[in-house]
PDB file of C-alpha atoms in Angstrom:
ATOM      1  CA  UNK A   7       0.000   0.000   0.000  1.00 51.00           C
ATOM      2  CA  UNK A   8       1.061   3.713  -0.827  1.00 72.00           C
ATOM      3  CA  UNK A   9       1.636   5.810   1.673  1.00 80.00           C
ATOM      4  CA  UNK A  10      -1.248   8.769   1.766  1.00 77.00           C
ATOM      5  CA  UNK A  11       1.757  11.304   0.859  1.00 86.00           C
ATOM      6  CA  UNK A  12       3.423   9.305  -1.698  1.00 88.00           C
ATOM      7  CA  UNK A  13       1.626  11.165  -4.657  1.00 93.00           C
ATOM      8  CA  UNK A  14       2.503  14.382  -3.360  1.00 95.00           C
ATOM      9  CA  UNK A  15       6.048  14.591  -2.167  1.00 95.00           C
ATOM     10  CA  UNK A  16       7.542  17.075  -4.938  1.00 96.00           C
ATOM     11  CA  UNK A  17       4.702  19.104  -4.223  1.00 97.00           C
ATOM     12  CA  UNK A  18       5.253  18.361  -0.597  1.00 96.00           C
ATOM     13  CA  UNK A  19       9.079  18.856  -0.822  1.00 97.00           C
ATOM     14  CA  UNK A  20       9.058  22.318  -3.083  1.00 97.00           C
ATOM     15  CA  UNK A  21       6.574  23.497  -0.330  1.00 97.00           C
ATOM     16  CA  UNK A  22       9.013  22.995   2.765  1.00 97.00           C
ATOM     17  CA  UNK A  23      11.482  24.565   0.214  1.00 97.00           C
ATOM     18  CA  UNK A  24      10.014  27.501   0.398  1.00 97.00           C
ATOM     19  CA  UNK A  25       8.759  27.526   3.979  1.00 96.00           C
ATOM     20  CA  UNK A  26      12.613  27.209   4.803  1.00 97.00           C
ATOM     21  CA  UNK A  27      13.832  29.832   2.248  1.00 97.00           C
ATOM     22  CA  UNK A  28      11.299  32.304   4.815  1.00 97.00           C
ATOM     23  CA  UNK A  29      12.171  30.956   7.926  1.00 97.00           C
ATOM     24  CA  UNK A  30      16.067  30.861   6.929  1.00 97.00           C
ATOM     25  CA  UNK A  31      15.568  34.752   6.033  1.00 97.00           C
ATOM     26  CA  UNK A  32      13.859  35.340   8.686  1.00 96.00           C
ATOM     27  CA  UNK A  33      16.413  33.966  11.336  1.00 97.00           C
ATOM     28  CA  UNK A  34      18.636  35.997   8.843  1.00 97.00           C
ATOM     29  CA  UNK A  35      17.207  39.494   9.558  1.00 95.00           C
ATOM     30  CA  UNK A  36      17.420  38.529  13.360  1.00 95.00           C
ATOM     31  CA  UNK A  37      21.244  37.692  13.308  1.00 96.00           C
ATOM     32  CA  UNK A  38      22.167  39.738  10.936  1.00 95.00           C
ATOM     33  CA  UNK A  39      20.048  42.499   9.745  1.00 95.00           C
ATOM     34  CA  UNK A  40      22.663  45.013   9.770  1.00 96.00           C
ATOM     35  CA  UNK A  41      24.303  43.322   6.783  1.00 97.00           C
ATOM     36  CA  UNK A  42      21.382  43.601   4.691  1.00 97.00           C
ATOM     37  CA  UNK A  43      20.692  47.248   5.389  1.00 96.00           C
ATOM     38  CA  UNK A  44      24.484  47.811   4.519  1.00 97.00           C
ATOM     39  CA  UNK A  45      24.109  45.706   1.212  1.00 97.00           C
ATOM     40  CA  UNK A  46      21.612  48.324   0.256  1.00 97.00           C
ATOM     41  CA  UNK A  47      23.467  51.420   1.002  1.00 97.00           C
ATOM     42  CA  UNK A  48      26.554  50.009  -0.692  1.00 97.00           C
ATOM     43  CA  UNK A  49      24.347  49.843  -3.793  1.00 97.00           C
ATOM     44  CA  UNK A  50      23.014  52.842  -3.284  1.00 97.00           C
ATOM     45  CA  UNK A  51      26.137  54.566  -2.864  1.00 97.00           C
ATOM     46  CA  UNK A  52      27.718  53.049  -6.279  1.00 96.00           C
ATOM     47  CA  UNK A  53      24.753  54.069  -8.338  1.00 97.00           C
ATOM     48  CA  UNK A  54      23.185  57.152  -6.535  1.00 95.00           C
ATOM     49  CA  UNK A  55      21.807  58.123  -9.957  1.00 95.00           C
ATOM     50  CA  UNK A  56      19.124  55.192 -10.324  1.00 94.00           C
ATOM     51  CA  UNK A  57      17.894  55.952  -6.644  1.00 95.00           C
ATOM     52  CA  UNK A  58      16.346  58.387  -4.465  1.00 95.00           C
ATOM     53  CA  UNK A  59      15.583  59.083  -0.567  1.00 94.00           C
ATOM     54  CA  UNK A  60      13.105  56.321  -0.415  1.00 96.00           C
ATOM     55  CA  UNK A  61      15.439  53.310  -2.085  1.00 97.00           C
ATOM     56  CA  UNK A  62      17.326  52.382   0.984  1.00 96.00           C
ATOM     57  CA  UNK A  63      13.235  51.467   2.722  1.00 97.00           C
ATOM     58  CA  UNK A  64      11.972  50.452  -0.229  1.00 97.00           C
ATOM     59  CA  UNK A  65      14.555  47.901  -0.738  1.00 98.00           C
ATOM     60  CA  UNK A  66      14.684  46.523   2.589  1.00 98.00           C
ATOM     61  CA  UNK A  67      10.868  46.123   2.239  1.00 98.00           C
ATOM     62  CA  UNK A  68      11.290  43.913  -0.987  1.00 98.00           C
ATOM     63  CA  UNK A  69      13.446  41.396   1.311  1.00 97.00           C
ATOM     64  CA  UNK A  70      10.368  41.580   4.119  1.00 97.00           C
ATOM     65  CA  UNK A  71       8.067  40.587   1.626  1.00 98.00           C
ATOM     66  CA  UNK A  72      10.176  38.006   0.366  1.00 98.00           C
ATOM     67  CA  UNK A  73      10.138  36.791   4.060  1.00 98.00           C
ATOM     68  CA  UNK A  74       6.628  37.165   4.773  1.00 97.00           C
ATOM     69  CA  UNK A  75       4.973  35.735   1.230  1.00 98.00           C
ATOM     70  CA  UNK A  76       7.475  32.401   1.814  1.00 98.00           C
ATOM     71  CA  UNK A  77       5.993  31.782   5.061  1.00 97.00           C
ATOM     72  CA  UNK A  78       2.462  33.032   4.240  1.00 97.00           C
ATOM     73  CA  UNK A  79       2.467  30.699   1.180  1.00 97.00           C
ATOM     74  CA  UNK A  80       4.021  27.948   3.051  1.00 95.00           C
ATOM     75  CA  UNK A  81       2.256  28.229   5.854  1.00 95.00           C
ATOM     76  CA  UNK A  82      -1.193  27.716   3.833  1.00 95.00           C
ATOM     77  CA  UNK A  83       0.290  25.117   1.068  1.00 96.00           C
ATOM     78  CA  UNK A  84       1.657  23.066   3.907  1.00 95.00           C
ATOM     79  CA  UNK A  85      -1.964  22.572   4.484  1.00 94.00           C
ATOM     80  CA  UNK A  86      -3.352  22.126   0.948  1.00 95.00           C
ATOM     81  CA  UNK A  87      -0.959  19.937  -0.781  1.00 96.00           C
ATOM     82  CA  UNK A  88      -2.241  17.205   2.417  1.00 94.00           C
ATOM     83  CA  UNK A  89      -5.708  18.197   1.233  1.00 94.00           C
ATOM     84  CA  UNK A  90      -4.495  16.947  -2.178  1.00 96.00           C
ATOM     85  CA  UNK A  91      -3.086  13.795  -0.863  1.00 94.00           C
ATOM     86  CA  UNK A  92      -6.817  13.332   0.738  1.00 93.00           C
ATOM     87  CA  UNK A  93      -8.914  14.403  -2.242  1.00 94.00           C
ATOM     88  CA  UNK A  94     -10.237  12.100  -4.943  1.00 94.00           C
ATOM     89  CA  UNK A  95      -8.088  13.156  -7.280  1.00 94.00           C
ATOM     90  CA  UNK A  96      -6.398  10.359  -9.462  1.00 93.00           C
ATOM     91  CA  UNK A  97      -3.061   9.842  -8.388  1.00 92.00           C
ATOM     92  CA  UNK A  98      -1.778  11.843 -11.908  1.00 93.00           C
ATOM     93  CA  UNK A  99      -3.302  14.748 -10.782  1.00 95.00           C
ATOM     94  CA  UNK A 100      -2.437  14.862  -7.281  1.00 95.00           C
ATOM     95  CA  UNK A 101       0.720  14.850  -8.295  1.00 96.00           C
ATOM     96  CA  UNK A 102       0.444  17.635 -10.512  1.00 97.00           C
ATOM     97  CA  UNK A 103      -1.994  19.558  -8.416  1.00 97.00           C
ATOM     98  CA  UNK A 104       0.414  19.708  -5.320  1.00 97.00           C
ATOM     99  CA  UNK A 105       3.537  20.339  -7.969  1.00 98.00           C
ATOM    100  CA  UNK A 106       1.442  23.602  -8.968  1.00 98.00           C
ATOM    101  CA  UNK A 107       1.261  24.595  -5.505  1.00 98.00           C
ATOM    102  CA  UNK A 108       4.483  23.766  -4.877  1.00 97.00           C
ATOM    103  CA  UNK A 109       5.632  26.706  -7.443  1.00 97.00           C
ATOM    104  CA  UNK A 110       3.637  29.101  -5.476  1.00 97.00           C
ATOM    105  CA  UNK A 111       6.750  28.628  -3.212  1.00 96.00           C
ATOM    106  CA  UNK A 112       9.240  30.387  -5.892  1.00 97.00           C
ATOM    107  CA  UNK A 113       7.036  33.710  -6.124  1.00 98.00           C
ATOM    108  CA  UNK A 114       8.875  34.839  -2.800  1.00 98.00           C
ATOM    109  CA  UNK A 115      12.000  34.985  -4.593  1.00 97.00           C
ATOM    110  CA  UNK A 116      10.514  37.454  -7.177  1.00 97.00           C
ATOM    111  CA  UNK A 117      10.512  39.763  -4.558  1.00 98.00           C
ATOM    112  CA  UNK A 118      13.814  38.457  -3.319  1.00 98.00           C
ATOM    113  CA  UNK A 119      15.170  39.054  -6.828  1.00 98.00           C
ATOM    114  CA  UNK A 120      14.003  42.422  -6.669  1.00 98.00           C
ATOM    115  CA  UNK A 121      15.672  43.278  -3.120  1.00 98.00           C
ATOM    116  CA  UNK A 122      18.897  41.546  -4.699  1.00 98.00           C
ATOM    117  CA  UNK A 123      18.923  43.228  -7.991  1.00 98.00           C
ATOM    118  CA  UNK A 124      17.604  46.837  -7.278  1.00 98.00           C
ATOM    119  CA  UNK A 125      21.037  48.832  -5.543  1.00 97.00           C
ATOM    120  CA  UNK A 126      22.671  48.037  -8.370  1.00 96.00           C
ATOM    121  CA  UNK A 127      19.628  48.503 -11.081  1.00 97.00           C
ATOM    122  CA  UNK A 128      17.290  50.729  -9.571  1.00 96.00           C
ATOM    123  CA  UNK A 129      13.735  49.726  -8.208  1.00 97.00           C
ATOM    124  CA  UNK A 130      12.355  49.539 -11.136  1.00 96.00           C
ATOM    125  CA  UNK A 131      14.200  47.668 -13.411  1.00 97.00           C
ATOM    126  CA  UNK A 132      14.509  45.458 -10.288  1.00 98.00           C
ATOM    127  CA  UNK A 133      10.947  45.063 -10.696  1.00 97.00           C
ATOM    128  CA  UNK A 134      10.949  44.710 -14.498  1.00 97.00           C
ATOM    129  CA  UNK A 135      14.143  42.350 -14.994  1.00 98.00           C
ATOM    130  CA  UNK A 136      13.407  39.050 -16.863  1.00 98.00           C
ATOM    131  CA  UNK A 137      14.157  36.791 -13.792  1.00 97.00           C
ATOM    132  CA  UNK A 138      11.753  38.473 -12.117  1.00 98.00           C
ATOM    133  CA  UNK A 139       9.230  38.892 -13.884  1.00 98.00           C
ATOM    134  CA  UNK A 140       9.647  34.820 -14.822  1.00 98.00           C
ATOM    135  CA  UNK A 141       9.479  33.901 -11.482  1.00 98.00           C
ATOM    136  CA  UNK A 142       6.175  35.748 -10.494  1.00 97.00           C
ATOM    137  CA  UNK A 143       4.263  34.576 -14.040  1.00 97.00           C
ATOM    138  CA  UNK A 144       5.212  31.097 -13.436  1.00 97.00           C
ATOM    139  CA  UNK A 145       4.806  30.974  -9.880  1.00 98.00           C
ATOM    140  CA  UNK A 146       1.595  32.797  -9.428  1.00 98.00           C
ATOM    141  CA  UNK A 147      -0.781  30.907 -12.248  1.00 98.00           C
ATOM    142  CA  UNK A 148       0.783  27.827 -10.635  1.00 98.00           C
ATOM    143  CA  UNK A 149      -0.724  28.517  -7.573  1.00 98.00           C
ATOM    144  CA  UNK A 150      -3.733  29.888  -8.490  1.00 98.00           C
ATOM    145  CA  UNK A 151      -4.461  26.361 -10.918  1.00 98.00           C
ATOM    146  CA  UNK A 152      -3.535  24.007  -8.149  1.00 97.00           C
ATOM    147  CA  UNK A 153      -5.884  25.624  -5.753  1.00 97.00           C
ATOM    148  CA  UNK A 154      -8.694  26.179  -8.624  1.00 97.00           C
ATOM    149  CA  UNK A 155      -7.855  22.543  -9.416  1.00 97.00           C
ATOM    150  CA  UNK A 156      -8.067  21.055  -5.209  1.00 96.00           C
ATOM    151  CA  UNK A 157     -11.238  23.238  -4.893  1.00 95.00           C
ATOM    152  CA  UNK A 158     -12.961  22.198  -8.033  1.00 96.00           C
ATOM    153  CA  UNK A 159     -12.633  18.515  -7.026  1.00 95.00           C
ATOM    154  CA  UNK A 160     -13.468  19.240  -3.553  1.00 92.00           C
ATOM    155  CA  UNK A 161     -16.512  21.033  -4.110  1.00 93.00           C
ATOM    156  CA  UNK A 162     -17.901  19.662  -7.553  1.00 90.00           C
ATOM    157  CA  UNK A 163     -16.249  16.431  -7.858  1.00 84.00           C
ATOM    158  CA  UNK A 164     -13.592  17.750 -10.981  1.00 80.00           C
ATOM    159  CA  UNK A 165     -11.043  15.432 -12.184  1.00 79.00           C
ATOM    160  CA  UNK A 166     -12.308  12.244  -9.567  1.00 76.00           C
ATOM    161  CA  UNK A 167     -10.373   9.117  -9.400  1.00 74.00           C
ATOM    162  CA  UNK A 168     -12.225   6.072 -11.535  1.00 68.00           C
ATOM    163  CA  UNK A 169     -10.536   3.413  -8.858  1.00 59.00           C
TER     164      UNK A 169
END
């Protein structure tokens, strides 16, 4: 017999992934926050043309978010990707429904791109830079499918097992 997580470990495991990657920079910030904020204002400092007085709190607040959307997401996908494991989904779509919600997890590293690129870029090409901007438009409709996909079968039987 399978074990009731079996068909949704890579979901499972790209969901701790990212529950880690916020909880790591969150033990980060309280070690070692001064590090950061000086990361910033050496970027800052080298390009003081692509930035103004609000880059240096705008920055740091890109990292924060990366910090708080990788435990927000984790916190709620660590939930759902069980619910997955539980549904009636066939075992094929299980493991592509908690695989989706497992690359919710890498939209917290848009913004972590962002914080990473923008001293040396400016905020908005931060924003606008292809890694970015791949990470969020992958990441996002991920999410949003796996949890259309876990609710549709919940709630109007969508995609059922025949066994």
């Amino acid at each position: 017999m399978n074990h009731p997580l079996s068909d949704v470990k890579w979901g499972l495991a790209l969901v701790m992934l990212g529950l880690g990657f916020g909880i790591g920079l969150g033990i980060y910030f309280g070690i070692n926050e001064d590090a950061i904020q000086a990361f910033i204002a050496r970027g800052i400092a080298s390009h003081p043309t692509l930035h103004d007085a609000k880059s240096q709190e705008a920055i740091w607040r890109y990292v924060q978010r990366a910090h708080f959307h990788a435990t927000g997401i984790g916190a709620f996908s660590i939930g759902l990707v069980p619910l997955v494991a539980l549904s009636t989904l066939s075992a094929l779509m299980k493991r592509w429904t908690s695989l989706l919600i497992g690359l919710g997890s890498f939209y917290p590293a848009g913004w972590f791109t962002t914080f990473y690129l923008a001293p040396s870029l400016g905020r908005s090409a931060a924003h606008e830079h292809w890694i970015t901007q791949a990470l969020v438009y992958v990441s996002v409709p991920c999410l949003a499918a796996g949890i259309l996909i876990v609710t549709a079968n919940l709630y109007f039987g969508f995609a059922q097992s025949r066994y």
